[in-house]
Amino acid sequence: MSTMTRKDRITGSLQGLGASWWSVGLFATVLAFANGFLVTSMQWTVGAIERLSPPFEQWMFNSVTMIPVYAIAIIGSLYLARRLAGQGGRVRRLWTAVGTIIIAGVVVGMAHMALSSVYDYWLQIRHIDLSEHLRHPLYRVDGTTPVLVGSSSCDATCEAIGATRQAHVRGFLLITKLFLVVDSILVLWTLALRGGVVWVPRRSQHVGPDVSATDTVSAPVGTPAMVG
């Protein structure tokens, strides 16, 4: 009967992944701060006014709180990379991992952006619904001619809500493209910074940090021990 706890199984599974945890942590941190900057920029551009705080403080909060989420997503992407690469060579395993890490960063960034935009939109339409001036006939000047805002099917309140929704959709699509470009560049830059290390060689996973691979080779039988 197995006595392994869930924590033991999770720990063993992570150790068996064969990933460099320094690389995972660095990828997660870089992506969290880069994507957090884009999310913060989007909030300041089309977000609800009551959510705005000093931009640096808001960026730091968005980024630091998302680091664990990015780390989990990257670990999942590396499991997927191992399955996709199979028994392929070192180069194939490396670039499969890079591709899945980029996708993981973009997906998490999009999810973060979507949740933020939905919350901002909800706050903004509440303000629009409470805006009394939108319930009266409004006119805009087209050249020299006053033109009534809205119609019988969509009044000024309806048009304001629609314009707010369109602004969030356009912003989301733009930021998604930036996620793809920025994350691709930063993942490759981080990979270069780590010297191309994503996976740990198998023999390194079983050798202690203070013991080299050559130290694990026993001397032939009959060879006198050297005492120094």
Short mmCIF file of N, CA and C in Angstrom, two decimals, residues 35-62 113 116-117 120 124 167-168 171 175:
data_model
loop_
_atom_site.label_atom_id
_atom_site.label_comp_id
_atom_site.label_asym_id
_atom_site.label_seq_id
_atom_site.Cartn_x
_atom_site.Cartn_y
_atom_site.Cartn_z
N ASN A 35 4.30 41.54 -19.44
CA ASN A 35 2.87 41.52 -19.70
C ASN A 35 2.11 42.40 -18.71
N GLY A 36 2.61 42.47 -17.47
CA GLY A 36 1.98 43.36 -16.49
C GLY A 36 2.05 44.81 -16.92
N PHE A 37 3.16 45.19 -17.56
CA PHE A 37 3.28 46.56 -18.08
C PHE A 37 2.22 46.82 -19.15
N LEU A 38 2.00 45.85 -20.03
CA LEU A 38 1.00 46.02 -21.09
C LEU A 38 -0.42 46.09 -20.51
N VAL A 39 -0.69 45.24 -19.53
CA VAL A 39 -2.01 45.27 -18.89
C VAL A 39 -2.24 46.60 -18.19
N THR A 40 -1.22 47.10 -17.49
CA THR A 40 -1.33 48.39 -16.82
C THR A 40 -1.55 49.52 -17.82
N SER A 41 -0.86 49.46 -18.95
CA SER A 41 -1.03 50.48 -19.99
C SER A 41 -2.46 50.46 -20.52
N MET A 42 -3.02 49.27 -20.69
CA MET A 42 -4.39 49.15 -21.16
C MET A 42 -5.37 49.71 -20.13
N GLN A 43 -5.13 49.44 -18.86
CA GLN A 43 -6.02 49.96 -17.82
C GLN A 43 -6.00 51.49 -17.81
N TRP A 44 -4.83 52.07 -17.98
CA TRP A 44 -4.74 53.53 -17.96
C TRP A 44 -5.33 54.15 -19.22
N THR A 45 -5.41 53.38 -20.30
CA THR A 45 -5.93 53.92 -21.56
C THR A 45 -7.45 53.89 -21.61
N VAL A 46 -8.05 52.75 -21.30
CA VAL A 46 -9.50 52.62 -21.44
C VAL A 46 -10.17 52.06 -20.18
N GLY A 47 -9.43 51.94 -19.08
CA GLY A 47 -9.98 51.35 -17.87
C GLY A 47 -10.87 52.29 -17.08
N ALA A 48 -11.51 51.74 -16.05
CA ALA A 48 -12.38 52.52 -15.18
C ALA A 48 -11.54 53.43 -14.30
N ILE A 49 -12.02 54.65 -14.08
CA ILE A 49 -11.22 55.65 -13.39
C ILE A 49 -10.97 55.28 -11.94
N GLU A 50 -11.91 54.58 -11.28
CA GLU A 50 -11.72 54.26 -9.87
C GLU A 50 -10.67 53.18 -9.64
N ARG A 51 -10.25 52.50 -10.69
CA ARG A 51 -9.21 51.48 -10.55
C ARG A 51 -7.82 52.06 -10.76
N LEU A 52 -7.74 53.30 -11.15
CA LEU A 52 -6.44 53.88 -11.45
C LEU A 52 -5.73 54.26 -10.15
N SER A 53 -4.47 53.91 -10.08
CA SER A 53 -3.60 54.26 -8.97
C SER A 53 -2.27 54.70 -9.57
N PRO A 54 -1.31 55.16 -8.77
CA PRO A 54 -0.02 55.51 -9.37
C PRO A 54 0.49 54.41 -10.29
N PRO A 55 0.85 54.73 -11.54
CA PRO A 55 1.13 53.69 -12.55
C PRO A 55 2.22 52.71 -12.14
N PHE A 56 3.30 53.20 -11.51
CA PHE A 56 4.36 52.28 -11.12
C PHE A 56 3.86 51.30 -10.07
N GLU A 57 3.11 51.81 -9.11
CA GLU A 57 2.55 50.94 -8.07
C GLU A 57 1.61 49.90 -8.66
N GLN A 58 0.78 50.34 -9.61
CA GLN A 58 -0.17 49.43 -10.25
C GLN A 58 0.56 48.37 -11.08
N TRP A 59 1.60 48.78 -11.78
CA TRP A 59 2.39 47.83 -12.59
C TRP A 59 3.06 46.79 -11.69
N MET A 60 3.66 47.24 -10.58
CA MET A 60 4.31 46.32 -9.67
C MET A 60 3.31 45.33 -9.09
N PHE A 61 2.13 45.81 -8.71
CA PHE A 61 1.11 44.91 -8.16
C PHE A 61 0.66 43.89 -9.19
N ASN A 62 0.36 44.37 -10.41
CA ASN A 62 -0.07 43.46 -11.48
C ASN A 62 0.99 42.40 -11.76
N MET A 113 -5.62 40.09 -19.18
CA MET A 113 -6.16 41.27 -19.84
C MET A 113 -7.67 41.18 -19.96
N SER A 116 -9.36 41.78 -16.57
CA SER A 116 -9.25 43.19 -16.22
C SER A 116 -10.21 44.04 -17.04
N SER A 117 -10.31 43.76 -18.34
CA SER A 117 -11.19 44.53 -19.21
C SER A 117 -12.65 44.33 -18.87
N ASP A 120 -13.35 46.33 -15.76
CA ASP A 120 -13.41 47.76 -16.10
C ASP A 120 -14.71 48.09 -16.83
N GLN A 124 -17.66 50.72 -15.80
CA GLN A 124 -17.95 51.86 -16.66
C GLN A 124 -19.42 51.92 -17.08
N ALA A 167 -14.12 50.08 -27.54
CA ALA A 167 -12.78 50.52 -27.12
C ALA A 167 -12.04 49.38 -26.41
N HIS A 168 -12.75 48.62 -25.58
CA HIS A 168 -12.12 47.50 -24.89
C HIS A 168 -11.74 46.39 -25.88
N GLY A 171 -8.71 47.54 -27.87
CA GLY A 171 -7.53 47.50 -27.01
C GLY A 171 -7.06 46.09 -26.75
N ILE A 175 -3.37 44.67 -27.71
CA ILE A 175 -2.49 44.15 -26.67
C ILE A 175 -2.15 42.69 -26.92
#
